[in-house]
Coordinates of C-alpha atoms in Angstrom, one line a residue:
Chain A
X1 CA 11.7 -30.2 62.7
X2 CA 10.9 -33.8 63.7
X3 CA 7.4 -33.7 62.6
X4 CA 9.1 -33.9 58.8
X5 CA 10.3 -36.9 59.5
X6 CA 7.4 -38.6 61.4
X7 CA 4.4 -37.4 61.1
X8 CA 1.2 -39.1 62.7
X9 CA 0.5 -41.5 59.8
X10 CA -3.1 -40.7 58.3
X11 CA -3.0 -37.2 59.6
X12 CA -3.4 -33.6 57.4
X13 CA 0.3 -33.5 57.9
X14 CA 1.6 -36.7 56.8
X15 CA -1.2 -36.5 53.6
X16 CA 0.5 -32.9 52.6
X17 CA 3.8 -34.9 52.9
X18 CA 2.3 -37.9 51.0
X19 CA 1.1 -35.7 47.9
X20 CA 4.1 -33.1 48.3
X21 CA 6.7 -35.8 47.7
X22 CA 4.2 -37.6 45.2
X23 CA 4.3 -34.6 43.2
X24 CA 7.8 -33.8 42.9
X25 CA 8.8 -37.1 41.7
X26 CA 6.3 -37.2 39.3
X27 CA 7.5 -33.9 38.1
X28 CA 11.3 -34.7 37.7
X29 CA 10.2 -38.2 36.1
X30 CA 8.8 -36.0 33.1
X31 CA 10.1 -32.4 33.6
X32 CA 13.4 -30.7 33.2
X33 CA 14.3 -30.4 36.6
X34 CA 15.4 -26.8 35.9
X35 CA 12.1 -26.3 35.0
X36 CA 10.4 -27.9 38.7
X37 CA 9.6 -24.8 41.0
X38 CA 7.5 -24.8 44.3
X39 CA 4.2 -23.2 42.7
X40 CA 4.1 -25.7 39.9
X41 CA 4.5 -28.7 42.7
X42 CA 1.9 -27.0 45.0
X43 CA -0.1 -27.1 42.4
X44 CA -0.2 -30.8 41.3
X45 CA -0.1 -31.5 45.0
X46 CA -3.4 -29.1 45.9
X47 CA -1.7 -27.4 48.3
X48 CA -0.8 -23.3 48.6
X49 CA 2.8 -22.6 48.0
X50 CA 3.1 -20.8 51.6
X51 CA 2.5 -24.7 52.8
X52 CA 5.1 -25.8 51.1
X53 CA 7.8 -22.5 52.0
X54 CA 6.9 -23.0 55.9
X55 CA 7.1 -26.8 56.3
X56 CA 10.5 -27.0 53.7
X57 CA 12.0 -23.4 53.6
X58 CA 13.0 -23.4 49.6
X59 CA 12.9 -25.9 46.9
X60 CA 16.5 -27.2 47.8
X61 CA 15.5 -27.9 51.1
X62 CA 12.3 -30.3 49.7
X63 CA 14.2 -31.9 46.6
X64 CA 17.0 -33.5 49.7
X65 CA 14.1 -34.1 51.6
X66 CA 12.3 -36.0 48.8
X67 CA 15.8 -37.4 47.4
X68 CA 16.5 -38.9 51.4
X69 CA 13.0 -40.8 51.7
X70 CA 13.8 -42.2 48.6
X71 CA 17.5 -43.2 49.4
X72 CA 15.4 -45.7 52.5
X73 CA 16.0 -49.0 51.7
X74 CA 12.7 -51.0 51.3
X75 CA 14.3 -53.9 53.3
X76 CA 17.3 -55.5 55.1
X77 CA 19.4 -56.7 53.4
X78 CA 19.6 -60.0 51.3
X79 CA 20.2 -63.4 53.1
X80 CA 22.7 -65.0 50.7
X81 CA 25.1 -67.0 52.7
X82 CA 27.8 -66.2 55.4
X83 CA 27.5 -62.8 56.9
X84 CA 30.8 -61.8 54.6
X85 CA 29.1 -63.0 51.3
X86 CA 25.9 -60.6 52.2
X87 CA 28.0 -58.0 53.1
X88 CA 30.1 -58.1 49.6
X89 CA 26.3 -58.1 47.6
X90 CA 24.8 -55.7 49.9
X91 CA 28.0 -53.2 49.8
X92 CA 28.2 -53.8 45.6
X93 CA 24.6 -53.3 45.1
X94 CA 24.5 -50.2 47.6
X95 CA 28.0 -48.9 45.4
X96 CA 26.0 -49.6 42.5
X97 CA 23.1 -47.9 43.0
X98 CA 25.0 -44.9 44.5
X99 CA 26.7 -44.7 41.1
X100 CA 23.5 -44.6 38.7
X101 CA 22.7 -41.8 37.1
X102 CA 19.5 -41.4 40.0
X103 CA 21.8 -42.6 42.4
X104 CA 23.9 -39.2 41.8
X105 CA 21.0 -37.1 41.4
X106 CA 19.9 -37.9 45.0
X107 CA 23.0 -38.0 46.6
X108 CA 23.6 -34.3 44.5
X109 CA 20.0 -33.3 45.9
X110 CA 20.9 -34.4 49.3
X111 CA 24.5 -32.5 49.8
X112 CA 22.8 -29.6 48.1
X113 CA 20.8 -28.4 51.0
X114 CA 22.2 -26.4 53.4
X115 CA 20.4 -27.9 56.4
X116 CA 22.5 -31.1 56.9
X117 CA 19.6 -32.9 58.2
X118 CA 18.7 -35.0 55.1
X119 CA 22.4 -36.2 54.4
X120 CA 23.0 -37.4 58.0
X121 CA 19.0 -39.2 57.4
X122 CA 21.2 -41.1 54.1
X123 CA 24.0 -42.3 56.3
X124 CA 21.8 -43.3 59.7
X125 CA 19.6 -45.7 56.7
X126 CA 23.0 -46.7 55.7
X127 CA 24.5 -47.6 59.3
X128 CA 21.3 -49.1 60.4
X129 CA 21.8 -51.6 57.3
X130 CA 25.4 -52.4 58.4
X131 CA 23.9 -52.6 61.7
X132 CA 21.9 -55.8 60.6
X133 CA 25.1 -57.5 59.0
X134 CA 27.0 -56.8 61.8
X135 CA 24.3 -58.4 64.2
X136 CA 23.8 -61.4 61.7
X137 CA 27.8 -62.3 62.3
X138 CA 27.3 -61.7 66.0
X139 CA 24.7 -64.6 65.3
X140 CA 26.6 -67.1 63.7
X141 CA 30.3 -66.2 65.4
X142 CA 31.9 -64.8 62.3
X143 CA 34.4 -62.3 62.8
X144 CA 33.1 -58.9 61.6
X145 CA 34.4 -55.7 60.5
X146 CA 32.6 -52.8 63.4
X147 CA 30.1 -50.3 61.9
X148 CA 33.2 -47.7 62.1
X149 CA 35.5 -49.5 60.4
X150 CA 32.7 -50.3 57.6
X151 CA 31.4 -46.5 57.2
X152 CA 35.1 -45.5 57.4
X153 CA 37.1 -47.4 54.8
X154 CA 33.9 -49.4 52.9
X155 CA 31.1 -46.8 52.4
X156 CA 33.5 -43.5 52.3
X157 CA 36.0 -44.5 50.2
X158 CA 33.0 -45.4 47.6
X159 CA 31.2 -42.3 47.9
X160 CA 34.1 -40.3 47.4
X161 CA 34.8 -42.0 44.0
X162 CA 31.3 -41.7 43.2
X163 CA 31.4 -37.8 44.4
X164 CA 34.4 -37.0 42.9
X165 CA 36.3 -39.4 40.9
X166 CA 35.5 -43.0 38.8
X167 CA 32.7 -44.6 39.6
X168 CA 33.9 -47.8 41.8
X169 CA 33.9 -51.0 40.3
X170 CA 32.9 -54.5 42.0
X171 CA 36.8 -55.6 42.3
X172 CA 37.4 -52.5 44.1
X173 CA 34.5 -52.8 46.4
X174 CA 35.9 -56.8 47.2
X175 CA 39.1 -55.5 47.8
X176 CA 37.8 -52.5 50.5
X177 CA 36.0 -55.5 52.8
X178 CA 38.9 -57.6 52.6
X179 CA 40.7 -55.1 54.4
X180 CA 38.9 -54.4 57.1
X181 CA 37.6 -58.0 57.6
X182 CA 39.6 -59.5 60.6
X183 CA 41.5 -62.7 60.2
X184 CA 40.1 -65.4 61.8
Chain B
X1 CA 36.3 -27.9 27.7
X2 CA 39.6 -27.8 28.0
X3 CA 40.3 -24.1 27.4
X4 CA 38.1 -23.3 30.4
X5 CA 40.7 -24.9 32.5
X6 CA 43.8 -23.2 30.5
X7 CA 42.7 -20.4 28.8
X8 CA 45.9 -18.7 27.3
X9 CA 47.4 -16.5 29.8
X10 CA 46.4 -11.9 29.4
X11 CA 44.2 -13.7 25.9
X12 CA 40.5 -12.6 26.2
X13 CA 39.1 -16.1 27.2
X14 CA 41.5 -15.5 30.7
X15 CA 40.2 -12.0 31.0
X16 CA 36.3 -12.4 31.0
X17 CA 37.1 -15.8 33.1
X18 CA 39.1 -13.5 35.7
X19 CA 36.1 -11.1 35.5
X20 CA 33.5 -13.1 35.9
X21 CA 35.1 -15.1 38.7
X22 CA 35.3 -12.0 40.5
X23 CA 32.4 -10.8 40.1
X24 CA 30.6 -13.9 41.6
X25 CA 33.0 -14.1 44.7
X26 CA 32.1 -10.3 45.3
X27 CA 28.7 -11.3 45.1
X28 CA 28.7 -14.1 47.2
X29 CA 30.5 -12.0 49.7
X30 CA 28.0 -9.5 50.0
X31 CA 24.5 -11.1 48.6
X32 CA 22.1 -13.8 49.5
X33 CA 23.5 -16.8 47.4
X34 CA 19.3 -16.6 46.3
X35 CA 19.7 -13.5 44.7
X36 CA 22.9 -14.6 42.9
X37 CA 22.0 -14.6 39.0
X38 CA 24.0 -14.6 35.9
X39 CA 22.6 -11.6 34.6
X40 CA 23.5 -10.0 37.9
X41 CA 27.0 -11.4 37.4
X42 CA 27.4 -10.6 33.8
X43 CA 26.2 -6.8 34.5
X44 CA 29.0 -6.7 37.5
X45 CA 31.5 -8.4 35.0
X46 CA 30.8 -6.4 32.2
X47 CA 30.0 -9.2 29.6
X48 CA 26.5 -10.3 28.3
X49 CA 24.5 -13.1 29.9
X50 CA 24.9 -15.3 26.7
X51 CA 29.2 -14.7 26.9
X52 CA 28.3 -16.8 30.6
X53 CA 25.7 -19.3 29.1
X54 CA 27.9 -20.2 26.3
X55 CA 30.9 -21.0 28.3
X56 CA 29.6 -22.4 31.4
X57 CA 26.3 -23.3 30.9
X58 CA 24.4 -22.2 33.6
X59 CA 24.5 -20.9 37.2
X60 CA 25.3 -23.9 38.9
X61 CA 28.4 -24.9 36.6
X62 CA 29.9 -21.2 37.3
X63 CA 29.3 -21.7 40.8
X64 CA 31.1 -25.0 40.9
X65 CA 34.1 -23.9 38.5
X66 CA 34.6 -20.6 40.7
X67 CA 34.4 -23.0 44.2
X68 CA 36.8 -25.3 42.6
X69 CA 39.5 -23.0 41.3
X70 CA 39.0 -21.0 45.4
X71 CA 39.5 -25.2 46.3
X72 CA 43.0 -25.0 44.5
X73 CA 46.1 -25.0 47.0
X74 CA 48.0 -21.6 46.8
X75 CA 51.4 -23.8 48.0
X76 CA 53.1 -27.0 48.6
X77 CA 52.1 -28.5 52.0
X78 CA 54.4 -26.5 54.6
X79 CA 57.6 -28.2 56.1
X80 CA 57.6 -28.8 59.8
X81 CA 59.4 -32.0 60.7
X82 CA 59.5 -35.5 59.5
X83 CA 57.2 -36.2 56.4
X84 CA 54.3 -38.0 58.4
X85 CA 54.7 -34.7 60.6
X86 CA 54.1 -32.3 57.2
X87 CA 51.5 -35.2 56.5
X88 CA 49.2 -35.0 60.1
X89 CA 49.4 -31.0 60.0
X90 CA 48.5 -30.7 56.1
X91 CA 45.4 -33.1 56.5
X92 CA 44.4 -31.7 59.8
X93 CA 43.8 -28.0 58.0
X94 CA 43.0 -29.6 55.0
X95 CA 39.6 -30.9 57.5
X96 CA 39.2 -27.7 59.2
X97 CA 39.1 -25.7 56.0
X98 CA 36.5 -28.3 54.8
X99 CA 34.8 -28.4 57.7
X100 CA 34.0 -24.9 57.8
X101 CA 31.0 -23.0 56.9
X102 CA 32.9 -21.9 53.6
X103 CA 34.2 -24.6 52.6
X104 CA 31.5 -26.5 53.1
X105 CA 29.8 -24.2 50.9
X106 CA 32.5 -24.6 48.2
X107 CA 32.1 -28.7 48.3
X108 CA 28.4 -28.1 48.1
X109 CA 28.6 -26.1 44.9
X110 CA 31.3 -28.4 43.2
X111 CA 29.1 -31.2 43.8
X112 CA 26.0 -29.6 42.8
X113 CA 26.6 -29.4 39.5
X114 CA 25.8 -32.0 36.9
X115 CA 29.0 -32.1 35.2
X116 CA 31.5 -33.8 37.8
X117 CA 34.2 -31.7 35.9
X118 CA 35.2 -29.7 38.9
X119 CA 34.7 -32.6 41.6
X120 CA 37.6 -34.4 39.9
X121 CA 39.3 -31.1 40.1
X122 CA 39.1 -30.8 43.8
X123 CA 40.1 -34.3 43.9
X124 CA 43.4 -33.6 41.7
X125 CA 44.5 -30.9 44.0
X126 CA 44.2 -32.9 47.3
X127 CA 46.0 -35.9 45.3
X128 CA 48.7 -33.4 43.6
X129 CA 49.2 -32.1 47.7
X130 CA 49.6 -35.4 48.8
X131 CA 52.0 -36.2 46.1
X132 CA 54.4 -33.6 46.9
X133 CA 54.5 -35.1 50.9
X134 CA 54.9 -38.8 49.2
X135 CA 58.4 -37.8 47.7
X136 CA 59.0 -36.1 50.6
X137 CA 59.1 -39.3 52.2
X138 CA 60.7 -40.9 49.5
X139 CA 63.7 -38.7 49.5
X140 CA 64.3 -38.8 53.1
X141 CA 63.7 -42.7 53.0
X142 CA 60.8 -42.6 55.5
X143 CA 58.3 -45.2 55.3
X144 CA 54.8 -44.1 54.0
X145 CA 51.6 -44.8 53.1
X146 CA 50.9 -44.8 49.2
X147 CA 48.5 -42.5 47.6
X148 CA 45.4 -44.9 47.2
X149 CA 45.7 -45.1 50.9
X150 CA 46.1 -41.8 51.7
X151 CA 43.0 -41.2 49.4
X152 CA 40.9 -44.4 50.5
X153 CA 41.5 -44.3 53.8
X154 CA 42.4 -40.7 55.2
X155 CA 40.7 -38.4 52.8
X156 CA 37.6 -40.1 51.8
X157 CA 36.4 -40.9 55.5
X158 CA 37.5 -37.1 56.4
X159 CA 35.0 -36.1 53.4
X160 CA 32.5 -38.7 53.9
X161 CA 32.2 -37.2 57.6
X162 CA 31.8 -33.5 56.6
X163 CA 29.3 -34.5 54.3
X164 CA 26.9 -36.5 55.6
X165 CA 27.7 -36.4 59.6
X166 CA 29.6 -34.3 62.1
X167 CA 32.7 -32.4 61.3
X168 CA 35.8 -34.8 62.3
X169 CA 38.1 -33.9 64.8
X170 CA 42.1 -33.7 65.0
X171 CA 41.9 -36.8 67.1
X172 CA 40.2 -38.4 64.1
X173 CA 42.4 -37.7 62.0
X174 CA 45.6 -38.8 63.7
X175 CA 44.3 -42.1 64.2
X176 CA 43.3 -42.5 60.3
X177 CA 46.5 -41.6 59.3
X178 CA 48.1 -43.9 61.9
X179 CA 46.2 -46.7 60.3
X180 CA 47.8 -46.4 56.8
X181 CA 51.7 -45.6 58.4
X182 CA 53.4 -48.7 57.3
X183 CA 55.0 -49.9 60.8
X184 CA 59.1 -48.9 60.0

């Protein structure tokens, strides 16, 4: 269903979207999220429920969808020094975040649904981020870890912690990048 | 809540657990996981809806403690050859089984809930498999990879992978675990 993901901005579809996902975050910034179901969210978002059941299927489908769009990063990452120094903030911040107690709710929303769509959204913004880092050291002739190596034993090792274990701490997160970074 | 982990063996705690467990994988068997409630259950179980609140909270904790305990490993890892032999076979079906449509299902519901009670559950049984091929190794003298890098760097990507991209394949696997083999 690509149109979810890109619909033509300004159109009816991409306004439903706009007030849909509006609406849903407004209602689990206030409500008990036990409480959030589809007619109360078509309601504050003046649309019918059947609008909402054909373009998302069930609630669990729309809460990943709404959790994903906010799991985008705003912007690349920050420029702090060598390529390796805004690798180590980006990857702490991103561990960080991922760790909060929103940062689990989305990444619980996400994994939740049973269309897969929405987690593999998370990683692609997640990759296209390394991608940046990796094209900055390209740039300035530093060695580099390669995007595998980085989703692999960087960003998977943390999420698993955060998923199923401690909560990763900066130390840790050092230690993961010096591994993979190549000697130079 | 320790005693839901331990209730005392035949006592009545272990009996409505046993009962109510089985009542929710009948259910899930043979119903639309939608239709799934804990009145449902507790009628099948033959206990009172408040005898499930009170010990599990709500729906999505019983779902997770019943996915976790079907998560826990009936046996040691089997013995085929050398330990890193024992070690590539375990992990490999340890991946399929993940991989697949139920046990993806089963890591959904563990990590839907709120409580991460079970999630470190899941994690304890992988880590108390991989402990028993660690001393394998250790008896027969056989270089291997510790447990944090077995974890880190075999495990998590394998995880990460099902999760949030495609399922990994044997190949995939080989070469993590190649990675972490200390060279002998």
């Amino acid at each position: 269903m690509s149109y979810r993901e890109n619909p033509r901005p300004g159109g009816r579809s991409a306004r439903v979207q706009a007030a849909v996902h509006q609406s849903v975050r407004d209602m689990l910034a206030t409500m008990d999220r036990a409480d959030v179901t589809i007619p109360l969210i078509a309601q504050r978002a003046n649309v019918t429920p059947s609008t909402i059941y054909r373009r998302w299927g069930d609630l669990q489908e729309l809460l990943a969808d709404v959790a994903a769009s906010r799991l985008q990063p705003e912007s690349e990452p920050a420029r702090i020094g060598s390529a390796r120094r805004d690798l180590e903030v980006w990857v702490e911040q991103y561990a960080d975040e991922m760790a909060s107690g929103v940062g689990r709710q989305m990444l619980r929303d996400v994994l939740s649904a049973a269309d897969g769509a929405n987690a593999e959204r998370c990683s692609g913004y997640t990759q296209h981020q390394l991608a940046a880092l990796i094209a900055r050291a390209q740039k300035s002739g530093e060695p580099f870890p390669t995007q595998a190596e980085l989703m692999d034993h960087v960003i998977s090792p943390i999420i698993y912690r955060i998923l199923f274990d401690q909560a990763p701490g900066a130390d840790y997160v050092r230690e993961l990048i010096a591994k993979v970074m190549p000697q130079s």
